[in-house]
Coordinates of C-alpha atoms in Angstrom, one line a residue:
Chain A
M7 CA -12.0 42.3 10.9
S8 CA -12.6 42.3 7.3
G9 CA -15.5 44.2 5.9
R10 CA -15.7 46.5 9.0
P11 CA -14.0 49.8 9.3
M12 CA -11.3 50.2 12.0
E13 CA -9.2 53.1 13.2
A14 CA -6.1 54.0 11.4
G15 CA -2.7 53.6 12.9
R16 CA -2.3 49.8 13.0
T17 CA 0.4 48.5 10.7
L18 CA 0.0 45.2 9.0
A19 CA 3.5 43.8 9.5
M20 CA 4.1 41.8 6.4
G21 CA 7.2 39.9 5.4
E22 CA 8.5 39.1 8.9
N23 CA 10.4 35.8 9.4
E24 CA 8.1 33.1 9.0
A25 CA 9.2 30.4 11.3
V26 CA 9.4 32.5 14.5
A27 CA 12.8 31.6 16.2
R28 CA 13.1 31.7 19.9
E29 CA 16.7 32.4 20.8
R30 CA 17.8 29.9 18.2
P31 CA 20.6 30.3 15.6
T32 CA 19.3 30.8 12.0
V33 CA 20.3 30.1 8.5
E34 CA 19.4 32.4 5.5
A35 CA 17.9 30.7 2.6
P36 CA 18.7 27.1 3.5
F37 CA 16.9 25.6 0.4
G38 CA 18.8 27.8 -2.0
R39 CA 22.1 27.1 -0.5
A40 CA 21.5 23.4 -0.5
L41 CA 20.2 23.4 -4.1
A42 CA 23.3 25.3 -5.2
R43 CA 25.5 23.0 -3.4
L44 CA 23.9 20.0 -5.0
G45 CA 24.0 21.6 -8.4
A46 CA 27.7 21.7 -8.4
A47 CA 28.0 18.0 -7.9
R48 CA 25.0 17.0 -10.0
P49 CA 24.8 18.5 -13.6
E50 CA 21.4 16.9 -14.1
I51 CA 19.8 19.2 -11.6
V52 CA 18.0 22.3 -13.2
G53 CA 16.0 25.1 -11.5
L54 CA 12.7 26.7 -12.5
T55 CA 10.4 29.4 -11.1
A56 CA 7.3 31.2 -12.2
D57 CA 8.3 34.8 -11.4
L58 CA 9.0 34.0 -7.8
G59 CA 12.7 33.4 -7.8
K60 CA 13.4 36.1 -5.4
Y61 CA 10.8 35.0 -3.0
T62 CA 11.5 31.2 -3.0
D63 CA 15.2 31.4 -2.2
I64 CA 16.3 29.8 -5.5
L65 CA 18.5 32.7 -6.6
P66 CA 21.7 31.1 -5.3
F67 CA 21.2 28.3 -7.7
R68 CA 20.4 30.6 -10.6
D69 CA 23.5 32.7 -9.9
A70 CA 25.7 29.5 -9.9
F71 CA 24.1 27.9 -12.9
P72 CA 22.4 30.4 -15.1
Q73 CA 22.4 28.0 -18.1
R74 CA 20.4 25.5 -16.0
F75 CA 17.8 27.9 -14.7
F76 CA 14.5 28.8 -16.4
N77 CA 12.0 31.5 -15.3
V78 CA 8.7 30.8 -17.1
G79 CA 6.9 33.9 -16.0
M80 CA 3.7 34.0 -14.1
A81 CA 2.3 30.7 -15.4
E82 CA 2.2 27.8 -13.0
Q83 CA 0.6 25.3 -15.3
N84 CA 3.4 25.8 -17.7
L85 CA 6.0 25.7 -14.8
V86 CA 5.0 22.2 -14.0
A87 CA 4.5 21.2 -17.7
V88 CA 8.0 22.5 -18.6
A89 CA 9.5 20.7 -15.6
A90 CA 7.8 17.5 -16.8
G91 CA 9.4 17.8 -20.2
L92 CA 12.8 18.5 -18.7
A93 CA 12.5 15.4 -16.6
R94 CA 11.7 13.4 -19.6
T95 CA 15.1 14.3 -21.0
G96 CA 16.8 12.9 -17.9
L97 CA 17.1 16.1 -15.9
T98 CA 16.1 16.6 -12.3
P99 CA 14.1 19.8 -12.2
F100 CA 13.4 21.8 -8.9
A101 CA 10.5 24.1 -9.6
T102 CA 9.5 27.0 -7.2
T103 CA 6.4 28.9 -6.7
Y104 CA 4.0 29.6 -3.8
G105 CA 2.0 26.7 -2.5
V106 CA -1.4 28.3 -3.3
F107 CA -0.4 28.5 -7.0
A108 CA 1.2 25.0 -7.2
S109 CA -1.5 23.2 -5.4
R110 CA -4.6 25.0 -6.7
R111 CA -3.7 26.4 -10.0
A112 CA -1.4 23.6 -11.4
F113 CA -3.2 20.6 -9.7
D114 CA -4.0 18.9 -12.8
F115 CA -0.5 19.2 -14.1
I116 CA 1.0 17.9 -10.9
A117 CA -1.4 15.0 -10.9
I118 CA -1.2 14.0 -14.6
A119 CA 1.9 15.4 -16.2
L120 CA 4.1 14.5 -13.0
A121 CA 2.6 11.9 -10.8
H122 CA 0.8 9.7 -13.3
S123 CA 4.1 9.3 -15.1
N124 CA 6.2 9.2 -11.9
L125 CA 8.4 11.9 -13.2
N126 CA 11.5 13.2 -11.3
V127 CA 10.2 16.7 -10.5
K128 CA 10.5 18.5 -7.2
I129 CA 7.9 21.2 -6.5
I130 CA 9.0 23.6 -3.8
A131 CA 6.2 25.5 -2.3
G132 CA 6.6 28.7 -0.6
L133 CA 4.3 30.5 1.9
P134 CA 2.9 27.3 3.6
G135 CA -0.1 27.7 5.8
L136 CA -0.1 30.9 7.9
T137 CA 3.2 32.3 6.9
T138 CA 1.8 35.4 5.1
G139 CA -0.7 38.0 6.1
Y140 CA -2.0 38.3 2.6
G141 CA -5.2 36.3 3.1
G142 CA -6.6 33.4 1.3
T143 CA -5.1 34.2 -2.1
H144 CA -1.6 33.6 -0.7
Q145 CA -2.0 31.3 2.3
A146 CA -1.6 27.6 1.2
I147 CA -3.7 26.3 4.1
E148 CA -5.1 23.1 2.4
D149 CA -2.1 22.3 0.1
L150 CA -1.1 19.2 2.1
A151 CA -4.6 17.8 1.9
L152 CA -4.8 18.3 -1.9
M153 CA -1.3 17.0 -2.6
R154 CA -1.5 13.9 -0.4
M155 CA -4.5 12.6 -2.5
I156 CA -2.3 12.4 -5.6
P157 CA -1.1 8.8 -6.1
G158 CA 2.6 8.4 -6.0
L159 CA 3.4 12.0 -4.9
T160 CA 5.8 12.4 -1.9
V161 CA 4.7 15.3 0.2
I162 CA 7.2 16.8 2.8
D163 CA 6.6 19.7 5.4
P164 CA 10.1 20.4 7.0
C165 CA 10.4 22.0 10.3
D166 CA 13.6 24.0 10.2
A167 CA 16.7 25.1 8.2
V168 CA 18.6 21.9 9.0
E169 CA 15.7 19.7 7.7
I170 CA 15.2 21.9 4.7
E171 CA 18.8 21.4 3.6
A172 CA 18.8 17.6 4.4
A173 CA 15.4 17.2 2.8
T174 CA 16.6 19.0 -0.4
E175 CA 19.4 16.5 -0.6
A176 CA 17.1 13.6 0.0
I177 CA 14.6 14.5 -2.5
A178 CA 17.2 15.0 -5.2
D179 CA 18.2 11.4 -4.6
H180 CA 14.7 10.2 -4.7
P181 CA 13.5 9.1 -8.2
G182 CA 10.0 10.5 -8.4
P183 CA 7.8 13.5 -7.9
V184 CA 7.8 15.5 -4.7
Y185 CA 5.9 18.4 -3.2
M186 CA 7.9 20.1 -0.5
R187 CA 6.9 23.1 1.5
L188 CA 9.5 25.8 1.8
L189 CA 10.4 27.9 4.8
R190 CA 12.2 30.8 3.3
G191 CA 14.4 33.7 4.3
V192 CA 16.0 33.6 7.8
V193 CA 15.0 30.2 9.0
P194 CA 15.7 28.9 12.7
V195 CA 17.7 25.8 13.4
V196 CA 15.8 23.5 15.7
L197 CA 17.2 20.1 15.0
E198 CA 20.7 18.9 15.5
P199 CA 22.7 19.2 12.2
G200 CA 24.3 16.2 10.5
Q201 CA 21.2 13.9 10.3
K202 CA 20.3 12.5 7.0
F203 CA 16.7 12.9 6.1
E204 CA 14.7 9.8 5.5
I205 CA 11.7 10.2 3.4
G206 CA 8.7 8.6 5.1
K207 CA 10.3 8.4 8.6
A208 CA 8.9 10.2 11.6
R209 CA 11.4 11.2 14.3
K210 CA 10.6 11.1 18.0
L211 CA 12.2 14.3 19.4
R212 CA 11.0 14.1 22.9
E213 CA 9.8 11.4 25.3
G214 CA 6.6 11.9 27.3
T215 CA 3.7 10.1 28.7
D216 CA 0.8 12.4 29.5
V217 CA 0.3 14.1 26.2
G218 CA 1.9 13.1 22.8
I219 CA 2.1 15.9 20.2
V220 CA 2.3 14.7 16.6
S221 CA 3.6 17.7 14.6
T222 CA 4.7 18.6 11.2
G223 CA 6.4 21.7 9.5
F224 CA 7.2 24.7 11.7
M225 CA 4.7 23.5 14.3
T226 CA 7.4 21.1 15.5
E227 CA 9.5 23.9 16.9
R228 CA 6.5 25.3 18.9
A229 CA 5.5 21.8 20.0
L230 CA 9.1 21.4 21.5
D231 CA 8.8 24.6 23.1
A232 CA 5.3 24.0 24.5
A233 CA 6.5 20.6 25.7
E234 CA 9.4 22.3 27.6
G235 CA 7.0 24.8 29.2
L236 CA 4.6 22.2 30.2
A237 CA 7.3 20.0 31.7
G238 CA 7.9 22.9 34.2
R239 CA 4.3 22.4 35.4
G240 CA 4.7 18.8 35.8
V241 CA 3.3 17.7 32.6
S242 CA 5.0 15.1 30.5
V243 CA 4.7 15.8 26.9
G244 CA 6.3 13.8 24.0
V245 CA 6.9 15.1 20.5
L246 CA 6.8 13.0 17.3
H247 CA 7.8 15.0 14.3
V248 CA 6.3 13.8 11.0
P249 CA 7.9 15.8 8.2
T250 CA 6.8 13.4 5.5
I251 CA 3.0 13.6 5.0
K252 CA 3.1 11.0 2.3
P253 CA 4.2 8.2 2.4
F254 CA 3.0 8.6 6.1
D255 CA 4.8 6.8 8.9
A256 CA 1.6 5.1 10.2
D257 CA 3.6 2.5 12.4
A258 CA 5.6 5.2 14.2
V259 CA 2.4 7.3 14.8
A260 CA 0.5 4.3 16.2
D261 CA 3.3 3.3 18.5
F262 CA 3.8 6.8 19.7
A263 CA 0.1 7.3 20.4
A264 CA -0.1 4.0 22.2
G265 CA 2.4 5.3 24.8
V266 CA 0.6 8.5 25.7
G267 CA -2.6 9.4 27.4
H268 CA -3.9 12.0 24.9
V269 CA -2.8 12.8 21.4
V270 CA -2.5 16.3 20.0
T271 CA -1.8 16.9 16.4
A272 CA -0.1 20.3 15.4
E273 CA 0.0 21.4 11.8
N274 CA 0.4 24.7 10.0
H275 CA -2.6 23.8 7.9
V276 CA -6.3 23.4 7.9
V277 CA -7.4 20.6 10.3
V278 CA -9.3 19.0 7.6
G279 CA -7.5 16.5 5.4
G280 CA -3.9 17.1 6.6
L281 CA -1.9 15.8 9.4
G282 CA -4.7 15.6 12.0
S283 CA -6.9 13.7 9.5
L284 CA -4.0 11.3 8.8
V285 CA -3.4 10.6 12.4
V286 CA -7.1 9.9 13.1
E287 CA -7.3 7.5 10.2
T288 CA -4.0 5.8 11.3
L289 CA -5.1 5.4 15.0
F290 CA -8.5 4.0 13.9
D291 CA -6.8 1.6 11.4
A292 CA -4.4 0.5 14.0
G293 CA -7.0 0.0 16.7
V294 CA -5.3 2.5 19.0
S295 CA -8.0 4.2 21.0
R296 CA -6.9 7.7 22.1
K297 CA -8.6 11.0 22.1
V298 CA -7.1 13.3 19.5
T299 CA -7.1 17.0 19.8
R300 CA -6.3 18.8 16.5
I301 CA -4.4 22.1 16.5
G302 CA -4.4 23.8 13.2
L303 CA -6.5 26.2 11.1
P304 CA -10.3 26.1 11.0
D305 CA -12.1 25.0 7.8
R306 CA -12.5 28.6 6.5
F307 CA -10.6 31.2 4.6
I308 CA -8.2 33.3 6.8
E309 CA -8.4 37.0 6.7
C310 CA -5.4 39.5 6.1
G311 CA -3.4 40.7 9.0
S312 CA 0.1 40.5 10.4
V313 CA 1.5 36.9 10.8
P314 CA 2.1 37.1 14.6
T315 CA -1.5 38.3 15.1
L316 CA -3.0 35.6 12.9
Q317 CA -0.9 32.9 14.3
A318 CA -2.1 33.8 17.8
R319 CA -5.6 34.2 16.7
Y320 CA -5.7 30.7 15.3
G321 CA -3.7 28.9 18.1
L322 CA -0.5 28.2 16.3
T323 CA 1.9 29.9 18.8
T324 CA 3.7 28.2 21.5
E325 CA 1.7 30.1 24.1
A326 CA -1.6 29.0 22.4
M327 CA -0.5 25.3 22.3
V328 CA 0.4 25.4 26.0
A329 CA -3.0 26.9 26.7
T330 CA -4.8 24.3 24.5
I331 CA -2.9 21.4 26.1
T332 CA -3.4 22.7 29.6
G333 CA -7.2 22.8 28.9
L334 CA -7.2 19.1 28.0
L335 CA -5.8 18.0 31.5
Chain B
M29 CA 18.0 1.0 -37.3
L30 CA 17.5 4.7 -37.6
R31 CA 14.5 5.7 -39.4
N32 CA 14.5 8.7 -41.7
S33 CA 17.1 11.3 -42.3
P34 CA 16.4 14.9 -41.7
S35 CA 17.7 16.1 -45.1
G36 CA 16.2 13.3 -47.2
E37 CA 13.9 13.9 -50.1
A38 CA 10.3 13.0 -49.6
D39 CA 8.6 10.5 -51.9
V40 CA 5.2 11.8 -51.8
A41 CA 3.6 8.9 -53.6
V42 CA 5.1 6.5 -50.9
L43 CA 3.9 8.7 -48.0
R44 CA 0.5 8.8 -49.5
R45 CA 0.3 5.0 -49.6
K46 CA 1.5 5.2 -45.9
A47 CA -1.3 7.4 -45.0
T48 CA -3.7 5.0 -46.7
N49 CA -2.3 2.1 -44.6
L50 CA -2.7 4.3 -41.4
R51 CA -6.4 4.9 -42.4
R52 CA -6.8 1.2 -43.0
H53 CA -5.4 0.4 -39.6
M54 CA -7.7 2.9 -38.0
L55 CA -10.7 1.3 -39.6
T56 CA -9.6 -2.1 -38.3
M57 CA -9.3 -0.6 -34.9
A58 CA -12.6 1.2 -34.7
R59 CA -14.4 -1.9 -36.0
G60 CA -13.1 -3.8 -32.9
Q61 CA -15.3 -2.0 -30.4
G62 CA -17.6 -0.5 -32.9
A63 CA -16.5 3.0 -32.1
G64 CA -13.7 5.4 -31.6
Y65 CA -12.3 8.9 -32.3
I66 CA -11.8 7.9 -35.8
G67 CA -12.8 11.1 -37.4
Q68 CA -10.0 13.0 -35.8
G69 CA -7.5 10.2 -36.5
L70 CA -8.4 10.0 -40.2
G71 CA -7.9 13.8 -40.5
I72 CA -4.3 13.6 -39.3
A73 CA -3.3 10.4 -41.1
D74 CA -1.4 12.4 -43.6
L75 CA 0.6 14.3 -41.0
L76 CA 1.4 11.2 -39.1
A77 CA 2.5 9.4 -42.3
A78 CA 4.8 12.3 -43.1
L79 CA 6.2 12.4 -39.5
Y80 CA 6.9 8.8 -39.0
F81 CA 8.0 7.8 -42.5
H82 CA 9.9 10.9 -43.4
E83 CA 10.5 13.8 -40.9
L84 CA 11.0 12.1 -37.4
R85 CA 14.4 10.7 -36.6
Y86 CA 13.9 7.7 -34.4
D87 CA 14.9 4.1 -33.9
P88 CA 12.0 1.6 -33.7
E89 CA 14.3 -0.9 -31.9
N90 CA 15.7 1.7 -29.4
L91 CA 12.7 3.9 -28.5
G92 CA 14.6 5.4 -25.5
W93 CA 17.4 6.7 -27.8
A94 CA 18.4 10.0 -26.1
D95 CA 18.8 11.9 -29.4
R96 CA 15.5 10.8 -31.0
D97 CA 13.0 13.4 -32.3
R98 CA 10.1 13.4 -30.1
F99 CA 6.4 13.4 -31.2
L100 CA 4.0 14.4 -28.4
L101 CA 0.3 13.7 -29.1
S102 CA -1.3 16.2 -26.8
T103 CA -4.8 15.3 -27.8
G104 CA -4.9 11.8 -26.2
H105 CA -8.1 10.8 -27.7
Y106 CA -6.5 10.9 -31.2
S107 CA -4.7 7.8 -30.0
I108 CA -6.2 5.8 -32.8
A109 CA -4.0 7.6 -35.3
L110 CA -0.9 7.2 -33.1
W111 CA -1.5 3.4 -32.7
A112 CA -1.9 3.2 -36.4
A113 CA 1.5 5.0 -37.1
L114 CA 3.3 3.0 -34.4
A115 CA 2.0 -0.2 -35.9
E116 CA 3.0 0.7 -39.4
A117 CA 6.4 1.7 -38.1
G118 CA 6.8 -1.8 -36.6
I119 CA 6.7 -0.6 -32.9
I120 CA 3.6 -2.4 -31.9
P121 CA 2.1 -5.5 -33.8
V122 CA -0.5 -4.9 -36.4
E123 CA -2.4 -8.0 -35.1
E124 CA -2.9 -6.1 -31.8
L125 CA -5.0 -3.2 -33.4
P126 CA -8.4 -4.8 -33.2
T127 CA -8.0 -4.6 -29.2
Y128 CA -8.3 -0.7 -29.5
G129 CA -10.4 0.5 -26.6
A130 CA -11.0 -3.0 -25.3
D131 CA -10.7 -3.8 -21.6
D132 CA -7.0 -4.3 -20.6
S133 CA -5.7 -3.4 -24.1
R134 CA -2.7 -1.2 -24.0
L135 CA -4.2 0.7 -27.2
E136 CA -6.4 2.9 -25.0
M137 CA -8.9 5.3 -26.4
S138 CA -6.9 8.1 -24.7
T139 CA -3.1 7.6 -24.5
L140 CA -1.1 6.5 -21.4
D141 CA 2.5 6.6 -21.6
T142 CA 2.9 2.9 -20.7
T143 CA 2.5 1.9 -24.3
P144 CA 5.7 1.8 -26.3
G145 CA 6.4 4.9 -28.4
V146 CA 4.2 7.3 -26.3
E147 CA 6.1 10.3 -25.2
M148 CA 3.5 11.9 -22.8
I149 CA 0.0 11.2 -21.4
G150 CA -2.3 13.1 -23.5
G151 CA -6.0 13.8 -23.0
S152 CA -6.0 16.4 -20.3
L153 CA -6.0 19.0 -23.0
G154 CA -3.5 21.9 -22.8
H155 CA -0.6 19.7 -21.4
G156 CA 1.3 18.9 -24.5
L157 CA 2.9 22.1 -25.6
G158 CA 4.3 23.0 -22.2
Q159 CA 5.8 19.5 -22.0
G160 CA 7.3 20.1 -25.5
V161 CA 8.8 23.4 -24.3
G162 CA 10.3 21.4 -21.4
Q163 CA 11.7 18.7 -23.7
A164 CA 13.1 21.2 -26.1
L165 CA 14.8 23.1 -23.2
G166 CA 16.2 19.8 -21.8
L167 CA 17.5 18.7 -25.2
G168 CA 19.3 22.0 -25.3
V169 CA 20.8 21.4 -21.9
H170 CA 22.1 18.0 -23.1
R171 CA 23.5 19.8 -26.4
S172 CA 21.4 17.3 -28.5
D173 CA 20.2 18.3 -32.0
A174 CA 17.0 16.4 -31.7
R175 CA 13.7 18.2 -32.2
V176 CA 10.3 18.1 -30.6
F177 CA 6.9 18.0 -32.5
V178 CA 3.8 18.6 -30.6
E179 CA 0.4 18.0 -32.1
L180 CA -2.5 20.0 -30.5
S181 CA -5.9 20.9 -31.8
D182 CA -8.1 23.9 -32.5
G183 CA -10.4 23.2 -29.7
E184 CA -7.4 22.7 -27.3
M185 CA -6.3 26.2 -28.0
Q186 CA -9.1 27.2 -25.6
E187 CA -7.1 25.9 -22.7
G188 CA -5.1 28.8 -21.4
S189 CA -2.0 26.7 -20.7
T190 CA -1.4 26.5 -24.3
W191 CA -0.7 30.2 -24.5
E192 CA 1.4 30.0 -21.4
A193 CA 3.6 27.5 -23.3
A194 CA 3.4 29.4 -26.6
M195 CA 4.8 32.6 -24.8
S196 CA 7.6 30.6 -23.2
A197 CA 8.7 28.9 -26.3
S198 CA 9.4 32.1 -28.2
H199 CA 11.0 33.6 -25.1
F200 CA 13.4 30.7 -25.0
R201 CA 14.0 30.8 -28.7
L202 CA 13.1 27.1 -29.1
D203 CA 13.7 26.7 -32.8
R204 CA 13.8 22.9 -32.3
L205 CA 10.1 23.0 -31.3
V206 CA 7.4 22.5 -33.9
A207 CA 3.7 22.9 -33.0
L208 CA 1.3 20.9 -35.3
I209 CA -2.0 22.5 -34.9
D210 CA -4.8 20.3 -36.1
C211 CA -7.7 22.5 -37.1
N212 CA -10.6 20.1 -37.9
G213 CA -13.4 22.5 -36.8
I214 CA -14.9 20.2 -34.2
Q215 CA -14.8 19.7 -30.6
A216 CA -16.8 17.7 -27.9
D217 CA -19.9 19.8 -28.1
G218 CA -19.8 19.9 -32.0
P219 CA -18.5 22.5 -34.4
V220 CA -15.8 24.6 -32.6
V221 CA -17.7 26.5 -29.9
L222 CA -15.4 29.4 -29.3
D223 CA -14.1 31.0 -32.6
M224 CA -10.3 30.7 -32.6
E225 CA -9.7 32.5 -35.7
P226 CA -7.4 33.9 -37.0
V227 CA -5.4 31.0 -35.8
A228 CA -2.2 31.7 -37.8
D229 CA -2.1 35.3 -36.8
K230 CA -2.4 34.3 -33.1
W231 CA 0.7 32.1 -33.3
R232 CA 2.6 34.8 -35.2
A233 CA 1.7 37.3 -32.6
F234 CA 3.2 35.1 -30.0
G235 CA 6.5 35.0 -31.9
W236 CA 6.2 31.7 -33.8
E237 CA 7.2 31.3 -37.4
T238 CA 3.8 30.1 -38.8
V239 CA 2.6 28.6 -41.9
E240 CA -0.9 27.5 -42.7
I241 CA -1.6 24.6 -45.0
D242 CA -4.2 22.0 -46.2
G243 CA -3.3 19.2 -43.7
N244 CA -4.6 16.6 -46.0
D245 CA -2.4 17.6 -48.9
M246 CA 0.7 15.5 -48.6
Q247 CA 2.8 17.7 -50.7
A248 CA 1.9 20.7 -48.6
V249 CA 2.6 18.8 -45.4
V250 CA 6.0 17.6 -46.3
A251 CA 7.0 21.1 -47.5
A252 CA 5.8 22.6 -44.2
L253 CA 7.8 20.1 -42.2
A254 CA 10.9 20.8 -44.4
G255 CA 10.5 24.6 -43.6
A256 CA 10.3 24.0 -40.0
R257 CA 13.8 22.8 -39.9
E258 CA 15.3 26.2 -40.0
K259 CA 17.5 27.2 -37.1
N260 CA 16.6 30.8 -36.6
G261 CA 15.8 31.1 -33.0
K262 CA 12.0 30.9 -33.5
P263 CA 9.6 28.1 -32.6
K264 CA 7.6 26.8 -35.6
A265 CA 3.8 26.5 -35.9
I266 CA 2.1 24.6 -38.6
V267 CA -1.6 25.2 -38.8
L268 CA -3.1 22.2 -40.5
R269 CA -6.7 22.5 -41.9
T270 CA -8.0 19.0 -41.9
L271 CA -11.2 17.2 -42.7
P272 CA -12.5 14.9 -39.9
G273 CA -13.0 11.5 -41.4
K274 CA -10.8 12.3 -44.4
G275 CA -10.7 9.5 -47.0
V276 CA -13.9 7.7 -45.5
P277 CA -16.9 9.5 -46.9
R278 CA -19.5 7.9 -44.4
I279 CA -17.4 9.4 -41.6
E280 CA -16.6 12.7 -43.3
I281 CA -20.2 13.6 -43.4
S282 CA -21.1 12.3 -40.0
E283 CA -22.4 14.9 -37.6
K284 CA -21.2 12.6 -34.8
S285 CA -17.6 12.8 -35.9
H286 CA -16.2 13.8 -32.5
F287 CA -17.0 10.2 -31.4
F288 CA -18.1 7.8 -34.1
R289 CA -20.1 4.8 -33.3
V290 CA -22.0 2.4 -35.8
D291 CA -22.9 -1.3 -35.9
V292 CA -20.4 -3.9 -36.9
S293 CA -22.4 -4.5 -40.2
E294 CA -22.0 -0.9 -41.1
W295 CA -18.3 -1.0 -40.3
D296 CA -18.0 -3.9 -42.8
G297 CA -19.7 -1.6 -45.4
I298 CA -17.4 1.2 -44.5
I299 CA -14.3 -0.8 -44.9
A300 CA -15.4 -2.5 -48.1
A301 CA -16.1 0.9 -49.6
F302 CA -12.7 2.2 -48.4
E303 CA -10.9 -0.7 -50.0
K304 CA -12.8 -0.3 -53.2
S305 CA -11.8 3.4 -53.5
E306 CA -8.2 2.6 -52.5
G307 CA -7.9 -0.4 -54.7
G308 CA -4.4 -1.6 -55.3
T309 CA -2.7 0.8 -52.9
A310 CA -2.1 -1.6 -50.0

């Protein structure tokens, strides 16, 4: 790996579709489509980016409403500050950048300029977790942990194209600051279309008794596939999808956990401070005694490499989940 | 009732008396807890008098008026000056001023936006100008002719986000945006620790129409604000050279002027000396 020479000939496959679809239909740029649709009905919506418009799927909005779109250049602190100022005049800004830059570089601005004043700004954060092979500079592996510590900030990690579109509509209706992870490009359809996104609500997607997977983000697709595979081996696996990290649906998680033998958390994020930590805190508070196994990234910086290689190496693929859960039984 | 008219003539003598009143309010406030960021506040008293009693268009009885001019105090710890101006403008009661910095007072030592008349949470330096850019852009989207004034300081220019905002303001041709840069030569660790000169040249290089004035000369302040009204596609910067503690000699000469604390008995002496020197101007 890094620091050691290797033989030439291997290609680092960058830029592949980030939420790996398994024979599922797909939608291209679901966030940008949803925002452009919303923009037509709601003149108060404005768009911003920090030199990543092309890479965060917001160009459909820019092309439809060029007078309501502002590219501030590579300046994420200013991106958030400008969005705060726009919100103070009654507008609803959607500001896009990568999760690493929003959560690390602009943290003070999200905390103070947005959340402290409860301003109506939506931060849309690309390249969540292990969806890029560019290493620690680009992989937002701890953004959920950072963002969930900010008082009053809503934090969302959607699982598919349907949910991204529904969540975009829901956060536009929600009068307050939001940090939403973005799945960009060609995004699979996992959930049934037509459901409204309810901020703060978990959704039980599959019943099961032996093992209960509590998942968020694109890990929910893999959890459903893993559960299906394990069912063929006689293992009953339930799936509770928790797209809203904050406010957290603690009641649903505690109820779900109480009905299964073993809890597994699955997140495209470091296992420290994110969904896994939230589930453990929740079960302890609720007095639900279950063993919890946390699937997610280790507490370390991840190397460069191709996304499929890295996701397999760190246990985020369906096959790896099946293996992990099989090992628990 | 709408306060101030953008094209009105300034009565400099009246504005000087207003500045004296603001300084008097600040002394009252600092005496309450025995301390405060009064050096900085006294330094920008002339600017705030010119803004709140001549240049800013606002309605004290309708603070949320969508077309008001905005004043953003980026240096939240200068709050003492803002409270003085808001009290003099009739937005907060003068009787409340002695609670400055006390537990549960809304006249905090560093601004929160829950106090009436406050347009942003200052204090995490480097936040103000970017928020001013956003407000100026937003007013443009709304086709309002309101303007945005952002106070920031020389030390604050060391925060890189200030320059991110400066770049974007000229890119977006925000001629309704006015940066008021208080250069008082001090910051938390003492005299400005990182040389920011030449200040005006830096702003010009970033595309701002820039003037540099004595920020304690009311005539100059009023003239610079009038010059900043021009609609020429350029953001405006006014570099104000100010004296920390201006008008109160005991504070002007203090080496502790970033945060000034003395005993109550000394405050009484300072206030008595101030009233003697300002005799008859209340």
